[in-house]
């Protein structure tokens, strides 16, 4: 009812607006009630009901394949990042962290009130446990905020050897029930990643059943494996590279044809019609429309996939979800436009909506596409009153590009008529080996990109 309705004209800084609805009657619709809302207010200036949600209750968790990407994730609003070391982290080609990188990264995060989780989600052989636990011990000494693991033996070993470090159960564990989550809770795990194969209704039911006994998180954006949360052996068989050892070649994205036994050399293309479904090439997950509902469900974190992605991807994606989680009411078309600026395979809401349809698969090709190209990005360095900018792709003096900044502004930016490099050169065209001096008004960690108007 309206027993908690209060009059307000200012929003306390420790809260964010989660939803706004014009007050047209004295009854709040049932779908508008939040189980974990701190308060409902009436704002007389807007004649609106405003639901406030504590900022600290759901963390935005971003990937960091490198130390540099960790800093980009923080710049654009991530509350926490997850990263992997050279071994045991299921991303052999992500760049990954050295022990020195981990030390610097964790210090960088903690100085800014952020958290860092280390992935140890490989399925190790018996002889590898000693090395894995040694690596975990080094991370524990550095103050890592949590381990992410999937193998039940690894989970138990981490809890036993390093009880002071929270253990989060990885998506690789395929947790699809409250019963499974409770088992991990009894083992001593503090958080579980709920599988991508769950619908919103199932997630809400799991949360109700758990009653807060163990934290839960979900992936809200990124690549999707056609197999059950990554339990796939196609790469193993076709290339000898083991997906569950961090070596996946994404063989599911390749083009395939059928060969009939008695017609060798005759290739029949794999296609889809009204009777069949193309199974392999899933579109990328994009659950921006579900952010309020997932926060309402009391999830501890909304997680972005992408430890092998570049800084542009991190900036663009983290920025969008930060804005949404902070209560900004962005039209779906605007969100999709911003997310389409970076490489993707098309976007889908996957199982979150309940059912998978042919539209959830990319049938035309197995690659990526984007509506913009990263041209340059700024750094933290100021030199002679100018912002240092690293060129990634050819650009022209006087060209107008799109600028994305850590305060989530997206606007045109026109380059100067003459480009100046840190070597004192004057250029009309800069290439990807050039480092430029641009206006000091540009912030650090800004993206300059060329939008494809086609």
CSV table of N, CA and C in Angstrom, one decimal, residues 153-255:
chain,number,residue,atom,x,y,z
A,153,UNK,N,36.2,-29.7,-6.7
A,153,UNK,CA,37.4,-29.9,-5.9
A,153,UNK,C,38.2,-28.6,-5.6
A,154,UNK,N,38.2,-27.8,-6.6
A,154,UNK,CA,38.9,-26.5,-6.5
A,154,UNK,C,38.2,-25.6,-5.5
A,155,UNK,N,36.9,-25.6,-5.6
A,155,UNK,CA,36.1,-24.8,-4.6
A,155,UNK,C,36.4,-25.2,-3.2
A,156,UNK,N,36.3,-26.5,-3.0
A,156,UNK,CA,36.6,-27.0,-1.6
A,156,UNK,C,38.0,-26.7,-1.2
A,157,UNK,N,39.0,-26.9,-2.1
A,157,UNK,CA,40.4,-26.6,-1.7
A,157,UNK,C,40.6,-25.2,-1.4
A,158,UNK,N,40.0,-24.3,-2.2
A,158,UNK,CA,40.2,-22.8,-1.9
A,158,UNK,C,39.6,-22.4,-0.6
A,159,UNK,N,38.4,-23.0,-0.3
A,159,UNK,CA,37.7,-22.6,1.0
A,159,UNK,C,38.5,-23.2,2.2
A,160,UNK,N,39.1,-24.4,2.0
A,160,UNK,CA,39.9,-25.0,3.1
A,160,UNK,C,41.2,-24.3,3.3
A,161,UNK,N,41.9,-23.9,2.2
A,161,UNK,CA,43.2,-23.3,2.4
A,161,UNK,C,43.2,-21.8,2.6
A,162,UNK,N,42.2,-21.1,2.1
A,162,UNK,CA,42.1,-19.7,2.2
A,162,UNK,C,40.7,-19.2,2.7
A,163,UNK,N,40.3,-19.6,3.9
A,163,UNK,CA,39.0,-19.3,4.3
A,163,UNK,C,38.6,-17.9,4.4
A,164,UNK,N,39.7,-17.0,4.5
A,164,UNK,CA,39.4,-15.6,4.6
A,164,UNK,C,39.0,-14.9,3.3
A,165,UNK,N,39.2,-15.7,2.1
A,165,UNK,CA,38.9,-15.1,0.8
A,165,UNK,C,37.6,-15.7,0.3
A,166,UNK,N,36.6,-14.8,0.0
A,166,UNK,CA,35.3,-15.3,-0.5
A,166,UNK,C,35.5,-16.2,-1.8
A,167,UNK,N,34.7,-17.2,-2.0
A,167,UNK,CA,34.8,-18.0,-3.2
A,167,UNK,C,33.4,-17.8,-3.9
A,168,UNK,N,33.5,-17.5,-5.2
A,168,UNK,CA,32.3,-17.3,-6.1
A,168,UNK,C,32.3,-18.5,-7.0
A,169,UNK,N,31.2,-19.1,-7.2
A,169,UNK,CA,31.0,-20.2,-8.1
A,169,UNK,C,30.8,-19.7,-9.5
A,170,UNK,N,31.6,-20.2,-10.4
A,170,UNK,CA,31.6,-19.7,-11.8
A,170,UNK,C,30.4,-20.2,-12.6
A,171,UNK,N,30.2,-19.5,-13.7
A,171,UNK,CA,29.1,-19.9,-14.6
A,171,UNK,C,29.4,-21.3,-15.2
A,172,UNK,N,30.7,-21.7,-15.2
A,172,UNK,CA,31.0,-23.0,-15.7
A,172,UNK,C,30.4,-24.1,-14.9
A,173,UNK,N,30.0,-23.8,-13.7
A,173,UNK,CA,29.4,-24.8,-12.8
A,173,UNK,C,27.9,-25.1,-13.2
A,174,UNK,N,27.3,-24.3,-14.1
A,174,UNK,CA,26.0,-24.5,-14.6
A,174,UNK,C,24.9,-24.6,-13.5
A,175,UNK,N,24.9,-23.6,-12.6
A,175,UNK,CA,24.0,-23.6,-11.5
A,175,UNK,C,22.6,-23.1,-12.0
A,176,UNK,N,21.6,-24.0,-11.9
A,176,UNK,CA,20.3,-23.6,-12.4
A,176,UNK,C,19.2,-23.9,-11.4
A,177,UNK,N,19.6,-24.1,-10.1
A,177,UNK,CA,18.6,-24.3,-9.1
A,177,UNK,C,19.0,-23.8,-7.8
A,178,UNK,N,18.0,-23.5,-6.9
A,178,UNK,CA,18.3,-23.1,-5.6
A,178,UNK,C,19.0,-24.2,-4.8
A,179,UNK,N,18.6,-25.4,-5.1
A,179,UNK,CA,19.2,-26.6,-4.4
A,179,UNK,C,20.7,-26.7,-4.6
A,180,UNK,N,21.1,-26.5,-5.8
A,180,UNK,CA,22.5,-26.5,-6.1
A,180,UNK,C,23.3,-25.3,-5.4
A,181,UNK,N,22.6,-24.2,-5.5
A,181,UNK,CA,23.2,-23.0,-4.8
A,181,UNK,C,23.4,-23.2,-3.3
A,182,UNK,N,22.4,-23.9,-2.7
A,182,UNK,CA,22.5,-24.2,-1.3
A,182,UNK,C,23.6,-25.1,-1.0
A,183,UNK,N,23.9,-26.1,-1.9
A,183,UNK,CA,25.0,-27.0,-1.6
A,183,UNK,C,26.3,-26.2,-1.6
A,184,UNK,N,26.5,-25.3,-2.6
A,184,UNK,CA,27.7,-24.5,-2.6
A,184,UNK,C,27.8,-23.6,-1.3
A,185,UNK,N,26.6,-23.1,-0.8
A,185,UNK,CA,26.6,-22.4,0.4
A,185,UNK,C,27.1,-23.2,1.6
A,186,UNK,N,26.6,-24.5,1.7
A,186,UNK,CA,27.0,-25.3,2.8
A,186,UNK,C,28.5,-25.6,2.7
A,187,UNK,N,29.1,-25.6,1.5
A,187,UNK,CA,30.5,-25.8,1.3
A,187,UNK,C,31.3,-24.6,1.8
A,188,UNK,N,30.7,-23.4,1.8
A,188,UNK,CA,31.4,-22.2,2.3
A,188,UNK,C,31.5,-21.2,1.2
A,189,UNK,N,31.0,-21.4,0.0
A,189,UNK,CA,31.0,-20.4,-1.1
A,189,UNK,C,30.1,-19.2,-0.7
A,190,UNK,N,30.4,-18.0,-1.1
A,190,UNK,CA,29.7,-16.9,-0.8
A,190,UNK,C,28.8,-16.3,-1.9
A,191,UNK,N,29.1,-16.7,-3.1
A,191,UNK,CA,28.3,-16.2,-4.3
A,191,UNK,C,28.3,-17.3,-5.3
A,192,UNK,N,27.2,-17.3,-6.1
A,192,UNK,CA,27.1,-18.3,-7.2
A,192,UNK,C,26.6,-17.5,-8.4
A,193,UNK,N,27.2,-17.8,-9.6
A,193,UNK,CA,26.7,-17.3,-10.8
A,193,UNK,C,25.6,-18.2,-11.4
A,194,UNK,N,24.5,-17.6,-11.6
A,194,UNK,CA,23.3,-18.4,-12.1
A,194,UNK,C,23.4,-18.5,-13.6
A,195,UNK,N,23.2,-19.7,-14.1
A,195,UNK,CA,23.4,-20.0,-15.5
A,195,UNK,C,22.6,-19.1,-16.5
A,196,UNK,N,23.2,-18.9,-17.6
A,196,UNK,CA,22.5,-18.1,-18.7
A,196,UNK,C,21.2,-18.7,-19.2
A,197,UNK,N,21.1,-20.0,-18.9
A,197,UNK,CA,19.9,-20.8,-19.4
A,197,UNK,C,18.7,-20.6,-18.6
A,198,UNK,N,18.7,-19.6,-17.6
A,198,UNK,CA,17.5,-19.4,-16.8
A,198,UNK,C,16.8,-18.2,-17.2
A,199,UNK,N,15.5,-18.2,-17.0
A,199,UNK,CA,14.6,-17.1,-17.3
A,199,UNK,C,14.5,-16.2,-16.1
A,200,UNK,N,14.0,-15.0,-16.4
A,200,UNK,CA,13.8,-14.0,-15.2
A,200,UNK,C,13.0,-14.7,-14.1
A,201,UNK,N,11.9,-15.3,-14.5
A,201,UNK,CA,11.0,-15.9,-13.5
A,201,UNK,C,11.7,-17.0,-12.7
A,202,UNK,N,12.6,-17.8,-13.3
A,202,UNK,CA,13.3,-18.8,-12.6
A,202,UNK,C,14.4,-18.2,-11.7
A,203,UNK,N,15.0,-17.1,-12.1
A,203,UNK,CA,16.0,-16.4,-11.3
A,203,UNK,C,15.3,-15.8,-10.0
A,204,UNK,N,14.1,-15.2,-10.2
A,204,UNK,CA,13.3,-14.6,-9.1
A,204,UNK,C,12.9,-15.8,-8.1
A,205,UNK,N,12.5,-16.9,-8.7
A,205,UNK,CA,12.2,-18.0,-7.8
A,205,UNK,C,13.4,-18.5,-7.0
A,206,UNK,N,14.5,-18.6,-7.7
A,206,UNK,CA,15.7,-19.1,-7.0
A,206,UNK,C,16.1,-18.1,-5.8
A,207,UNK,N,16.0,-16.8,-6.1
A,207,UNK,CA,16.3,-15.8,-5.1
A,207,UNK,C,15.3,-15.9,-3.9
A,208,UNK,N,14.1,-16.1,-4.2
A,208,UNK,CA,13.1,-16.3,-3.1
A,208,UNK,C,13.4,-17.5,-2.3
A,209,UNK,N,13.7,-18.6,-2.9
A,209,UNK,CA,14.1,-19.8,-2.2
A,209,UNK,C,15.3,-19.7,-1.4
A,210,UNK,N,16.3,-19.0,-1.9
A,210,UNK,CA,17.6,-18.8,-1.2
A,210,UNK,C,17.4,-17.9,0.0
A,211,UNK,N,16.6,-16.9,-0.1
A,211,UNK,CA,16.4,-16.0,1.0
A,211,UNK,C,17.6,-15.3,1.5
A,212,UNK,N,18.6,-15.1,0.6
A,212,UNK,CA,19.8,-14.3,1.0
A,212,UNK,C,20.9,-15.2,1.6
A,213,UNK,N,20.7,-16.5,1.6
A,213,UNK,CA,21.7,-17.4,2.3
A,213,UNK,C,23.0,-17.3,1.5
A,214,UNK,N,23.0,-17.1,0.2
A,214,UNK,CA,24.2,-17.0,-0.6
A,214,UNK,C,23.9,-16.0,-1.7
A,215,UNK,N,24.9,-15.2,-2.0
A,215,UNK,CA,24.7,-14.2,-3.0
A,215,UNK,C,24.6,-14.8,-4.4
A,216,UNK,N,23.9,-14.2,-5.3
A,216,UNK,CA,23.8,-14.7,-6.7
A,216,UNK,C,24.1,-13.5,-7.7
A,217,UNK,N,24.6,-13.9,-8.8
A,217,UNK,CA,24.9,-12.9,-9.9
A,217,UNK,C,24.5,-13.5,-11.2
A,218,UNK,N,24.4,-12.7,-12.2
A,218,UNK,CA,24.1,-13.2,-13.6
A,218,UNK,C,24.9,-12.4,-14.6
A,219,UNK,N,25.1,-13.0,-15.7
A,219,UNK,CA,25.7,-12.3,-16.9
A,219,UNK,C,24.6,-11.5,-17.5
A,220,UNK,N,24.9,-10.2,-17.8
A,220,UNK,CA,23.9,-9.4,-18.5
A,220,UNK,C,24.3,-9.0,-19.9
A,221,UNK,N,25.6,-9.3,-20.3
A,221,UNK,CA,26.0,-8.8,-21.6
A,221,UNK,C,27.2,-9.6,-22.0
A,222,UNK,N,27.3,-10.0,-23.3
A,222,UNK,CA,28.5,-10.6,-23.9
A,222,UNK,C,28.2,-11.8,-24.7
A,223,UNK,N,29.3,-12.4,-25.1
A,223,UNK,CA,29.2,-13.6,-26.0
A,223,UNK,C,28.5,-14.8,-25.2
A,224,UNK,N,27.9,-15.6,-26.0
A,224,UNK,CA,27.2,-16.8,-25.5
A,224,UNK,C,27.6,-18.0,-26.1
A,225,UNK,N,28.0,-19.0,-25.4
A,225,UNK,CA,28.3,-20.3,-25.9
A,225,UNK,C,27.1,-21.1,-26.3
A,226,UNK,N,27.1,-21.8,-27.4
A,226,UNK,CA,25.9,-22.5,-27.8
A,226,UNK,C,25.7,-23.7,-26.9
A,227,UNK,N,26.8,-24.2,-26.3
A,227,UNK,CA,26.7,-25.3,-25.4
A,227,UNK,C,26.2,-24.8,-24.0
A,228,UNK,N,26.0,-25.7,-23.1
A,228,UNK,CA,25.5,-25.4,-21.7
A,228,UNK,C,26.5,-24.7,-20.9
A,229,UNK,N,26.5,-23.3,-20.9
A,229,UNK,CA,27.4,-22.5,-20.1
A,229,UNK,C,28.8,-22.9,-20.4
A,230,UNK,N,29.2,-23.2,-21.6
A,230,UNK,CA,30.6,-23.4,-21.9
A,230,UNK,C,31.1,-24.9,-21.9
A,231,UNK,N,30.2,-25.8,-21.6
A,231,UNK,CA,30.7,-27.2,-21.5
A,231,UNK,C,30.6,-27.8,-22.9
A,232,UNK,N,31.7,-27.5,-23.7
A,232,UNK,CA,31.7,-27.8,-25.1
A,232,UNK,C,33.0,-28.6,-25.4
A,233,UNK,N,32.9,-29.5,-26.4
A,233,UNK,CA,34.1,-30.2,-26.8
A,233,UNK,C,34.4,-30.1,-28.3
A,234,UNK,N,33.7,-29.2,-29.0
A,234,UNK,CA,33.9,-29.1,-30.4
A,234,UNK,C,35.3,-28.7,-30.7
A,235,UNK,N,35.8,-27.6,-30.0
A,235,UNK,CA,37.2,-27.2,-30.2
A,235,UNK,C,38.2,-28.3,-29.9
A,236,UNK,N,37.9,-29.1,-28.9
A,236,UNK,CA,38.8,-30.2,-28.5
A,236,UNK,C,39.0,-31.2,-29.7
A,237,UNK,N,37.8,-31.5,-30.3
A,237,UNK,CA,37.9,-32.5,-31.3
A,237,UNK,C,38.4,-32.0,-32.7
A,238,UNK,N,38.1,-30.8,-33.0
A,238,UNK,CA,38.4,-30.2,-34.3
A,238,UNK,C,39.8,-29.7,-34.4
A,239,UNK,N,40.3,-29.1,-33.2
A,239,UNK,CA,41.6,-28.4,-33.3
A,239,UNK,C,42.6,-28.9,-32.2
A,240,UNK,N,42.1,-29.8,-31.3
A,240,UNK,CA,43.0,-30.2,-30.2
A,240,UNK,C,43.2,-29.2,-29.1
A,241,UNK,N,42.4,-28.1,-29.2
A,241,UNK,CA,42.5,-27.1,-28.2
A,241,UNK,C,41.2,-27.2,-27.3
A,242,UNK,N,41.5,-27.3,-26.0
A,242,UNK,CA,40.4,-27.7,-25.1
A,242,UNK,C,39.7,-26.5,-24.5
A,243,UNK,N,38.4,-26.4,-24.8
A,243,UNK,CA,37.6,-25.2,-24.4
A,243,UNK,C,37.6,-25.1,-22.9
A,244,UNK,N,37.5,-26.2,-22.1
A,244,UNK,CA,37.5,-26.1,-20.7
A,244,UNK,C,38.8,-26.1,-20.0
A,245,UNK,N,39.9,-25.8,-20.9
A,245,UNK,CA,41.2,-25.5,-20.4
A,245,UNK,C,41.6,-24.1,-20.8
A,246,UNK,N,40.7,-23.3,-21.3
A,246,UNK,CA,40.9,-21.9,-21.6
A,246,UNK,C,41.5,-21.8,-23.1
A,247,UNK,N,41.3,-22.8,-23.9
A,247,UNK,CA,41.9,-22.7,-25.3
A,247,UNK,C,40.9,-22.7,-26.4
A,248,UNK,N,39.6,-22.4,-26.1
A,248,UNK,CA,38.5,-22.5,-27.1
A,248,UNK,C,38.9,-21.7,-28.4
A,249,UNK,N,38.7,-22.3,-29.5
A,249,UNK,CA,38.9,-21.6,-30.8
A,249,UNK,C,37.6,-21.1,-31.4
A,250,UNK,N,36.5,-21.2,-30.7
A,250,UNK,CA,35.2,-20.8,-31.1
A,250,UNK,C,34.8,-21.5,-32.4
A,251,UNK,N,35.0,-22.8,-32.4
A,251,UNK,CA,34.7,-23.5,-33.6
A,251,UNK,C,33.2,-23.5,-34.0
A,252,UNK,N,32.4,-23.2,-33.0
A,252,UNK,CA,31.0,-23.1,-33.2
A,252,UNK,C,30.6,-21.9,-34.2
A,253,UNK,N,31.5,-21.0,-34.4
A,253,UNK,CA,31.3,-19.8,-35.3
A,253,UNK,C,31.6,-20.1,-36.7
A,254,UNK,N,32.3,-21.3,-37.0
A,254,UNK,CA,32.7,-21.6,-38.3
A,254,UNK,C,31.5,-21.9,-39.2
A,255,UNK,N,31.8,-21.9,-40.5
A,255,UNK,CA,30.7,-22.3,-41.5
A,255,UNK,C,30.8,-23.9,-41.6
